[in-house]
Short mmCIF file of C-alpha atoms and ligand atoms in Angstrom, two decimals:
data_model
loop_
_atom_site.label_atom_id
_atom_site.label_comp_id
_atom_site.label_asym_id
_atom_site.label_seq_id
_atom_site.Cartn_x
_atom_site.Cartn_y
_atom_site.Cartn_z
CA UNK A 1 5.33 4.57 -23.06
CA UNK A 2 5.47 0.80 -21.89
CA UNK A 3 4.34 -1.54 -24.44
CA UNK A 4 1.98 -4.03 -22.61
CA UNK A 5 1.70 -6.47 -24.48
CA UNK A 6 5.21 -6.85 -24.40
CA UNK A 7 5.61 -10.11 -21.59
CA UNK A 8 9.77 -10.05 -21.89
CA UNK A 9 11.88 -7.83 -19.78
CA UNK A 10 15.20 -7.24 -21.61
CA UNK A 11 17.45 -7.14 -17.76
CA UNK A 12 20.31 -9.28 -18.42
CA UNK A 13 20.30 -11.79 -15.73
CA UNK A 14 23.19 -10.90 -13.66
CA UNK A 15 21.00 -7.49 -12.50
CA UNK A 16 18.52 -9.99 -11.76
CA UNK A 17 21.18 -11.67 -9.59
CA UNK A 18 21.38 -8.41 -7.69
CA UNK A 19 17.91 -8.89 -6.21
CA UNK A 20 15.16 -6.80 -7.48
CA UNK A 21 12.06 -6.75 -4.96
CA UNK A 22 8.14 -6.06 -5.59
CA UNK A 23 7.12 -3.42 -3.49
CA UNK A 24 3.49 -3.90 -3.96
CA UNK A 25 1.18 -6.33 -6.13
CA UNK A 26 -1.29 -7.72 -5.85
CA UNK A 27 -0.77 -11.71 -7.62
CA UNK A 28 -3.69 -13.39 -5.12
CA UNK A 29 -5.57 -11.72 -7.78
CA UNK A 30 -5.01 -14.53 -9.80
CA UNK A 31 -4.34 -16.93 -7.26
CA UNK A 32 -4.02 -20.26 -9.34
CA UNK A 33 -1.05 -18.50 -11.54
CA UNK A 34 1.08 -17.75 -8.32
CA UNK A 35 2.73 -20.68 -7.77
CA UNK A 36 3.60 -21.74 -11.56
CA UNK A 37 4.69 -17.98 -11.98
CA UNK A 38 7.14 -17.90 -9.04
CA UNK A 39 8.96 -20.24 -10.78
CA UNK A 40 10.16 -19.12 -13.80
CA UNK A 41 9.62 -14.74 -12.82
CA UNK A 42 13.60 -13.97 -11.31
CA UNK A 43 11.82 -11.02 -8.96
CA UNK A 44 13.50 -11.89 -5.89
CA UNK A 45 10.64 -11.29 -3.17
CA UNK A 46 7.10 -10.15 -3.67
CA UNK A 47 4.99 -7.88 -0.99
CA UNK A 48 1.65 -8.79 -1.88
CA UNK A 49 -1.30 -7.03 -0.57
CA UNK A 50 -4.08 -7.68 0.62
CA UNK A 51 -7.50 -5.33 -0.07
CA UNK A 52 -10.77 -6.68 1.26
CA UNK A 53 -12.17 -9.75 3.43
CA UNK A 54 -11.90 -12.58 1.11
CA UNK A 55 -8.47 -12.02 0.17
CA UNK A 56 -6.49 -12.06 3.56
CA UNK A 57 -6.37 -15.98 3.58
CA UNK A 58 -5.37 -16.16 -0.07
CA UNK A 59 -2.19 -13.75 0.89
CA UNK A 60 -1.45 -15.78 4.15
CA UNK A 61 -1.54 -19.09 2.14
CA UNK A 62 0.91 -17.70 -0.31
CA UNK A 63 3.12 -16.44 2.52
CA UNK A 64 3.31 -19.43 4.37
CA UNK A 65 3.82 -21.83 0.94
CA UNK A 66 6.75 -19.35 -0.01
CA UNK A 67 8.68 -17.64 2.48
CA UNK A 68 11.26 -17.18 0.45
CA UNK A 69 9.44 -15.61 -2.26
CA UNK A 70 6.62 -13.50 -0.37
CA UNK A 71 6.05 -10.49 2.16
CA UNK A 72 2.71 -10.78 2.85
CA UNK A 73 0.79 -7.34 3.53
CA UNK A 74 -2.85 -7.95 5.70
CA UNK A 75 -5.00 -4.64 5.38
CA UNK A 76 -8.29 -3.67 4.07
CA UNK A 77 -8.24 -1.33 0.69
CA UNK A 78 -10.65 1.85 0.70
CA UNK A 79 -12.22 0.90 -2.39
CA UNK A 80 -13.60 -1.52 -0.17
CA UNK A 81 -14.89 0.09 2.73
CA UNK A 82 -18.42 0.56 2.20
CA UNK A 83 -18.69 -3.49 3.26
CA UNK A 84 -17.51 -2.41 7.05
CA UNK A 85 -19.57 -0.86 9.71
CA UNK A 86 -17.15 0.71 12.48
CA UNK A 87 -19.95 1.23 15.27
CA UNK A 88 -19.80 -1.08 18.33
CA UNK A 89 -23.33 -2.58 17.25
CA UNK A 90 -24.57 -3.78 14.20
CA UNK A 91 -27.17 -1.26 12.02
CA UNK A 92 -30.32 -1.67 12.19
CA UNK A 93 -30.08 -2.75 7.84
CA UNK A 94 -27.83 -2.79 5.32
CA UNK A 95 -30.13 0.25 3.94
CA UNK A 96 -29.30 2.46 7.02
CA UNK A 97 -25.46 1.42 7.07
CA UNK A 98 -25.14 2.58 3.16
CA UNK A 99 -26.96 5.85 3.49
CA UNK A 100 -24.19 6.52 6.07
CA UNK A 101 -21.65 5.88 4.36
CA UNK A 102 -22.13 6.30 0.73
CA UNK A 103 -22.37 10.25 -0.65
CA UNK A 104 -24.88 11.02 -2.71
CA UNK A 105 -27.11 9.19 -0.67
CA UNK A 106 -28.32 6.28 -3.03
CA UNK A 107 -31.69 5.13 -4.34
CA UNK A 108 -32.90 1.47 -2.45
CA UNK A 109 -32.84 -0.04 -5.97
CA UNK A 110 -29.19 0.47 -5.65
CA UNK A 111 -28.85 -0.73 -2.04
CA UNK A 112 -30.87 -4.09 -2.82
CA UNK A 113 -27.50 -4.82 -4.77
CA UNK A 114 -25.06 -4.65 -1.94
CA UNK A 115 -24.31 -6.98 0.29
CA UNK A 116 -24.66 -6.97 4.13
CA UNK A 117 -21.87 -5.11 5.89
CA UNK A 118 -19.62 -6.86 8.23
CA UNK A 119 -17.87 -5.18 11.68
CA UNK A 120 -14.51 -3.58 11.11
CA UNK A 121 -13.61 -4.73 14.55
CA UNK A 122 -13.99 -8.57 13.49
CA UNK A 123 -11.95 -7.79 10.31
CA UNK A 124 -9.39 -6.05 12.63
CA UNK A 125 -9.54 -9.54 14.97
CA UNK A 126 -8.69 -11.08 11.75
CA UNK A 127 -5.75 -8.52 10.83
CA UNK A 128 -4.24 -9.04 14.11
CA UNK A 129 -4.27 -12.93 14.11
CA UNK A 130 -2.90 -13.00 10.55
CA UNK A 131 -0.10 -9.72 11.60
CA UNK A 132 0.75 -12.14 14.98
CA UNK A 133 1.72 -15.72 12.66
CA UNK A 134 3.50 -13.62 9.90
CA UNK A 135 6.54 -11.82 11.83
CA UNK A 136 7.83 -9.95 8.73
CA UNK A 137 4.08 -8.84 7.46
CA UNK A 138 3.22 -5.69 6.70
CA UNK A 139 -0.02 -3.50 7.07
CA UNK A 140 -1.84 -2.68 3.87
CA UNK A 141 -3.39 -2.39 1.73
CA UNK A 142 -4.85 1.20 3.64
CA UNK A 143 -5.48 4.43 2.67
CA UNK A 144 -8.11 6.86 1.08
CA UNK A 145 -9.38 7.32 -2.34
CA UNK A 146 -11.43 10.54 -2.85
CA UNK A 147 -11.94 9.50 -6.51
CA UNK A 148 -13.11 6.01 -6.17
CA UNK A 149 -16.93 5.25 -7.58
CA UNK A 150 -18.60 2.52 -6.69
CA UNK A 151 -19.34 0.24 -9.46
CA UNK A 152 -23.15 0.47 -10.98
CA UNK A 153 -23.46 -3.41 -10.25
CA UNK A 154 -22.86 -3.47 -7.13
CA UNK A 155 -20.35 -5.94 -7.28
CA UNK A 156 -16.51 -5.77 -5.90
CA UNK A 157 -14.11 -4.47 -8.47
CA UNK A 158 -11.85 -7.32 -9.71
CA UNK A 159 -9.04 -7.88 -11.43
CA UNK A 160 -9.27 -11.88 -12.32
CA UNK A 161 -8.24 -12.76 -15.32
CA UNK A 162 -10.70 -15.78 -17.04
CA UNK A 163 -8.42 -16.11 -18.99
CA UNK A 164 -4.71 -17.45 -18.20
CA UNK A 165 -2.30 -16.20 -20.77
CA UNK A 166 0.33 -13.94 -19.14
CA UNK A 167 0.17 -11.71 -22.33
CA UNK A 168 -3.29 -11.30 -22.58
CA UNK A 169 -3.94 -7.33 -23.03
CA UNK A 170 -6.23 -6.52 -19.91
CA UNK A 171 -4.04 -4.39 -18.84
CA UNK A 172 -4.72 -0.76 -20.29
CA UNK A 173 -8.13 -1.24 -18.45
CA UNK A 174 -6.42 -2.24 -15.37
CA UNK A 175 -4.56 1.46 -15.86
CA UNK A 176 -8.43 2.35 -15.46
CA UNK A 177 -8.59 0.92 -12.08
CA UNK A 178 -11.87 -1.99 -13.63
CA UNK A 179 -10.70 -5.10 -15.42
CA UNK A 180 -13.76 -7.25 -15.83
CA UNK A 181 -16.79 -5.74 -18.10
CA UNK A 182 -19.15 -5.60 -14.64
CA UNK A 183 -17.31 -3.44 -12.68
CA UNK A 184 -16.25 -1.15 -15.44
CA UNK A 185 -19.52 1.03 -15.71
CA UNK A 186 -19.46 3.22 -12.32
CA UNK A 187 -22.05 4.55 -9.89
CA UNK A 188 -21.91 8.14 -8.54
CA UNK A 189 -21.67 6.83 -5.29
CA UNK A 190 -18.46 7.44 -3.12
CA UNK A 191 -17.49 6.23 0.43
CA UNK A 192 -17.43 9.24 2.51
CA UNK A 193 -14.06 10.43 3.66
CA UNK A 194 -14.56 9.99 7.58
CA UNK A 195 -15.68 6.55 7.01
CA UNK A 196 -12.61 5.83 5.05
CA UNK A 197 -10.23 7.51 7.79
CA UNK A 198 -11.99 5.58 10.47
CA UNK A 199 -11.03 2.41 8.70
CA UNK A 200 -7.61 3.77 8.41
CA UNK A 201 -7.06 4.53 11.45
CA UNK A 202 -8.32 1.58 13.26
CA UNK A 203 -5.80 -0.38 11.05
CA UNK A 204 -2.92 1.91 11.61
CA UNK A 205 -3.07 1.45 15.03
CA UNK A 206 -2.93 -1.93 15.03
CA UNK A 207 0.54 -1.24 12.70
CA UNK A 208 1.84 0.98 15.53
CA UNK A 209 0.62 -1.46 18.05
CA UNK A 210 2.81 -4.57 16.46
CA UNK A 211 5.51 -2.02 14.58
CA UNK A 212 4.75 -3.25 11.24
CA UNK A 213 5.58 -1.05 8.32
CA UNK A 214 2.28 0.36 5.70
CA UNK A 215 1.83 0.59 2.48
CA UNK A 216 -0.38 3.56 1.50
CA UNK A 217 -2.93 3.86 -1.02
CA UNK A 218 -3.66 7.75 -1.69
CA UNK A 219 -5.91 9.05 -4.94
CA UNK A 220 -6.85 12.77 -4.04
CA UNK A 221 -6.07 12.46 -0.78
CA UNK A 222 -2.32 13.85 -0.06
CA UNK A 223 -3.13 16.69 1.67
CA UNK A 224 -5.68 14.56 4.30
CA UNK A 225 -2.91 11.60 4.50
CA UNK A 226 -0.37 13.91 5.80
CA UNK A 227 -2.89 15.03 8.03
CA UNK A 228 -3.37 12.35 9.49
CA UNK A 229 -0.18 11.13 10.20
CA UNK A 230 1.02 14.55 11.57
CA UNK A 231 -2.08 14.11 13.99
CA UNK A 232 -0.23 11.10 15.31
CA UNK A 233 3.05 12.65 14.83
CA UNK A 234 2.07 15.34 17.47
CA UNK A 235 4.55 15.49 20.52
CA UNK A 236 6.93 12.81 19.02
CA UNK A 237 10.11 13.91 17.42
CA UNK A 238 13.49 12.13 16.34
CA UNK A 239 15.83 11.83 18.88
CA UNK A 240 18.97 13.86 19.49
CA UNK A 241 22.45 12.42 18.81
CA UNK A 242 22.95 11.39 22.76
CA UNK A 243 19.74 10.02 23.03
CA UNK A 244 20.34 7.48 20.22
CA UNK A 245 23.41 7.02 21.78
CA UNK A 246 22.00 5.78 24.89
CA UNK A 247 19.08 4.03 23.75
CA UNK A 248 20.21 2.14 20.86
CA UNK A 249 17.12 0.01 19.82
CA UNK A 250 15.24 1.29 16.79
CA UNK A 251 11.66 2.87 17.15
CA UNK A 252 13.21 4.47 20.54
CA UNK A 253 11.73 8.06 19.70
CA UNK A 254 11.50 10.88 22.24
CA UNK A 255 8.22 11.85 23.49
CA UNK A 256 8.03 15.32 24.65
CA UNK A 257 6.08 16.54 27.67
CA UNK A 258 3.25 18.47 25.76
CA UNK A 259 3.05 19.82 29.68
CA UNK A 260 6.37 21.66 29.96
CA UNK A 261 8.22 20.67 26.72
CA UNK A 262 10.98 18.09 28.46
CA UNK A 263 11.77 14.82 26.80
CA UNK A 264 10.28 11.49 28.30
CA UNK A 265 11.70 8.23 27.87
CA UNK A 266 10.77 6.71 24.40
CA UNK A 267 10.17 3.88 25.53
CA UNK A 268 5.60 4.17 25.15
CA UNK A 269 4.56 2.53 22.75
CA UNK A 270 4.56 4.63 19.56
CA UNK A 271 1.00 5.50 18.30
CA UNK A 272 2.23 5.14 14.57
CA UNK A 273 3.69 3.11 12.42
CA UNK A 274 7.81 3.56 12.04
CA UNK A 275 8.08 3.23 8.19
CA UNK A 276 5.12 4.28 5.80
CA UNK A 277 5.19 3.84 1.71
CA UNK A 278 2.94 5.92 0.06
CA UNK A 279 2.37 3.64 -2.93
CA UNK A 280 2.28 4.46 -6.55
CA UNK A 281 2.74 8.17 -5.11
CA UNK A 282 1.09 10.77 -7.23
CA UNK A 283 0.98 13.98 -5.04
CA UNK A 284 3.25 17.00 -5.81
CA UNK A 285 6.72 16.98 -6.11
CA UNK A 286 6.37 19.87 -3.57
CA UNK A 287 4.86 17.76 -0.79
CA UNK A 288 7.88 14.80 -0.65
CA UNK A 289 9.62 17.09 1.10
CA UNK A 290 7.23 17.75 3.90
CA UNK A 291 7.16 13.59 3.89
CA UNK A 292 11.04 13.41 4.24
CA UNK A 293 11.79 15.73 6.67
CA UNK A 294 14.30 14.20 8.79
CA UNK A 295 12.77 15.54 11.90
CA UNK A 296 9.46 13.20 11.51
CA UNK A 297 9.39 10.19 13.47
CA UNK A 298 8.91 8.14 10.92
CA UNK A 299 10.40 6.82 7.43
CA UNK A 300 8.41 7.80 4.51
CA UNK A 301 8.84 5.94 1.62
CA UNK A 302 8.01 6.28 -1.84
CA UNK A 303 7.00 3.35 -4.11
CA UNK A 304 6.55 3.91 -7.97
CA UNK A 305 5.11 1.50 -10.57
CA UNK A 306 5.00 1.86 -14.24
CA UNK A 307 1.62 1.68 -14.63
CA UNK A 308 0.19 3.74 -12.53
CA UNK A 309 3.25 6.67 -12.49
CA UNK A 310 3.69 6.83 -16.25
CA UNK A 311 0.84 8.65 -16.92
CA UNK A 312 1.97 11.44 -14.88
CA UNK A 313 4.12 12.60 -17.84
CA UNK A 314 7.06 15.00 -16.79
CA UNK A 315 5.51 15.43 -13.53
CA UNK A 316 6.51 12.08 -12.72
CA UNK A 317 10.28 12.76 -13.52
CA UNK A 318 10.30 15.85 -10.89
CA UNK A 319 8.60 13.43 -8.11
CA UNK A 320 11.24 11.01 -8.77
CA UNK A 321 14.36 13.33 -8.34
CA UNK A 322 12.40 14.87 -5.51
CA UNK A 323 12.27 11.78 -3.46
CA UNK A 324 15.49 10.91 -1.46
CA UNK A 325 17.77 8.23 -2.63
CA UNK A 326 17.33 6.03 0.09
CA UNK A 327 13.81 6.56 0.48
CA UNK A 328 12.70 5.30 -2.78
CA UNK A 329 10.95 1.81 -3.95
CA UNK A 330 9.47 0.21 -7.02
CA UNK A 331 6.60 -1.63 -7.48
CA UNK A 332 4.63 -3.52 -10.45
CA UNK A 333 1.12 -2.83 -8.38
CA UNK A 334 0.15 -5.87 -10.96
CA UNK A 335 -2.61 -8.44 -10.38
CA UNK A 336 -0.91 -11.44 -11.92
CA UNK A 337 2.80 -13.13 -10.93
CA UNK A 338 4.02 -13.95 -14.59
CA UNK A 339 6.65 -12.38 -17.06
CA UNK A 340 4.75 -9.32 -17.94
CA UNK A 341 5.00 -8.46 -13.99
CA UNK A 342 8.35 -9.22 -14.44
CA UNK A 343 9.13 -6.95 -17.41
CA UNK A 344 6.73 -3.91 -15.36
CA UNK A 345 9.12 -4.11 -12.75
CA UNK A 346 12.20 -3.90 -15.36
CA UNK A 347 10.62 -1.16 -17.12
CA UNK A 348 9.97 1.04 -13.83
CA UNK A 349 13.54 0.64 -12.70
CA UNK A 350 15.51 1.36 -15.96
CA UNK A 351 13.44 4.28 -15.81
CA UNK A 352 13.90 4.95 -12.08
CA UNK A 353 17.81 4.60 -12.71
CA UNK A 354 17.48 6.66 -15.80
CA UNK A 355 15.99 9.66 -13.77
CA UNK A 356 18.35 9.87 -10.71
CA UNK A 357 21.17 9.15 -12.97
CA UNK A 358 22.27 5.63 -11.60
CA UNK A 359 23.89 2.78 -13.47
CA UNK A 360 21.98 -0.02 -13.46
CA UNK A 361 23.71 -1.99 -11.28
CA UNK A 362 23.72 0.91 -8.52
CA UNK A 363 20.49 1.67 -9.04
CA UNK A 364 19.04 -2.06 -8.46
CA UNK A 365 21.58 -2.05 -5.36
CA UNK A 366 20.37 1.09 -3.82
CA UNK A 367 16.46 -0.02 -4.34
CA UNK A 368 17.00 -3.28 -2.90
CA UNK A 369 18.47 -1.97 0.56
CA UNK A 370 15.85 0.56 0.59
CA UNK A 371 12.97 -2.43 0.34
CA UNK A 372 15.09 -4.24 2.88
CA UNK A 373 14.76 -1.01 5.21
CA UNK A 374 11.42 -0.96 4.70
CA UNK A 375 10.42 -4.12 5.16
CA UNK A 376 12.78 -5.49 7.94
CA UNK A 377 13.68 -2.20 9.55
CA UNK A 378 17.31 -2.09 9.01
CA UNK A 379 17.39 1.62 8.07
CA UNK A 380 18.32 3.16 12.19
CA UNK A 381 21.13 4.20 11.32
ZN1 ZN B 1 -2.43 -1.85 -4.75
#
């Protein structure tokens, strides 16, 4: 088991040198750390995500102060979904929005607490503006959570730290999912499922729309995810040897006549995003293979962090040598740029390389040109 308090990774430096990328975190957490942090952590480039309204701007700050340093990610998280309405026109109250969204329906008392919702097609306005300045962004953070509880205070969960000592030993609670003492003690109230998809949805199209790559936040939920994207997999397949051949441009998949079953030109727009990561995956082993089936139109990847995955046990081990080689990532899914993200990400890929066998060295190499894939697309081959 990782020792957290531990804030020293023990990589020599010349694996460092290799390049060893974040596949997800979320540093704008702790905003004021970032910049201090990104210069003494040797992580080569962050993707940090974004989860709700108020931190989009904090992620497109970062990206545009360090381009070197940071892939920023513009999505809205399901734990925070509740906030958004998705019809055309505004409720009537916040109390009707919330009984139609939240399961068990909740008490007024409870309602009085929240805030006003806001229009998921003005967050969606502000998704697109922020995907349209950043060329190498990416969509997330997105995805369901079937497990997720509301807080009992009504407030947003958050990970902020008060305090600003990189060691400080928050993080077993953060393992919980609730970091600061109000938003640890949890309502029964859950965001119903549709609601969630809706949001989902509405955001993955905009990903299809600009062909950015998403990164996928599932908790109970891997049956409905694949769902979902097979929905929008319908009628597209990869294309055949000649057809790459001729059209040589990536995302050039074959749509096929549902009508009488002949290929069209790929050249529609695609109604899904080309590369997905399924973050801190913690389906069945069984299911990566569905995921990775070279036939999808898509590229599945799989991003593992140490502390969400290590609690999986052995189960975690068969996941890992389940998922491809070149379809794998790592992640710290940490809340605060500093050493101890630094030594989560060392930790999760000595154990990574320890799984599927790799040396080190190998192992870093092979992860970094899988993030690169992901990220920039370089992975039509
Ligand atoms: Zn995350």
């Amino acid at each position: 088991m990782f020792d957290f308090t531990a804030a020293e990774d023990d990589l020599p430096s010349s694996v460092w040198e290799l390049g060893i990328y974040d596949a997800h975190c979320h540093p704008t957490d702790n905003y004021k750390r970032l910049a201090e942090a990104l210069g003494i952590i040797d992580i080569s480039k962050l993707t940090i995500m974004a989860t709700r309204l108020d931190d989009q701007v904090k992620v497109r700050d970062a990206a545009t102060q360090y381009p070197e340093r940071i892939v920023p990610s513009f999505g809205y998280h399901p734990w925070f979904t509740h906030l958004l309405y998705t019809s055309p026109m505004p409720p009537e109250s916040k109390y009707h929005h919330y009984r139609s969204v939240l399961l068990p329906e909740p008490p007024t008392e409870f309602m009085d607490l929240l805030p006003d919702p806001v229009s998921l097609s003005s967050f969606i306005e502000i998704l697109i503006e922020n995907i349209e300045t950043h060329k190498n962004a990416l969509v997330g953070e997105i995805g369901i959570d079937r497990s997720f509880r509301l807080p009992k205070s009504g407030k947003l969960i958050s990970f902020e730290e008060s305090d600003t000592d990189d060691s400080s030993s928050a993080s077993s609670e953060v393992v919980n999912g609730h970091n600061s003492s109000d938003t640890k003690k949890l309502s029964p109230f859950t965001v119903k499922q549709e609601h969630q998809t809706e949001v989902l949805l509405a955001q993955l199209r905009v990903a299809a729309k600009f062909r950015r790559p998403v990164s996928v936040h599932g908790v109970q939920a891997h049956g409905i995810l694949y769902e979902i994207f097979s929905r929008l997999w319908t009628g597209y397949s990869v294309p055949t040897r000649r057809q790459k051949k001729k059209e040589k441009e990536e995302q050039k998949f074959v749509k096929l006549d549902m009508e009488d079953g002949t290929p069209k030109s790929g050249n529609d727009q695609l109604p899904f995003p080309a590369r997905i990561c399924l973050h801190s995956y913690s389906g069945p082993p069984d299911q990566i293979k569905l995921w990775t089936n070279r036939k999808l139109p898509a590229a599945v990847y799989f991003s593992f962090s140490i502390l969400i995955n290590s609690r999986y046990g052995d189960k975690f081990k068969q996941v890992l040598r389940a998922v491809p080689d070149d379809r794998l990532l790592v992640e710290s899914d940490f809340h605060m740029a500093g050493k101890k993200m630094q030594a989560l990400l060392a930790e999760i890929v000595k154990f990574v390389c320890e799984v599927k066998g790799w040396e080190l060295d190998q192992g870093v190499r092979t992860l970094g040109n899988n993030w690169r894939a992901f990220v920039y697309g370089t992975d039509d081959l």
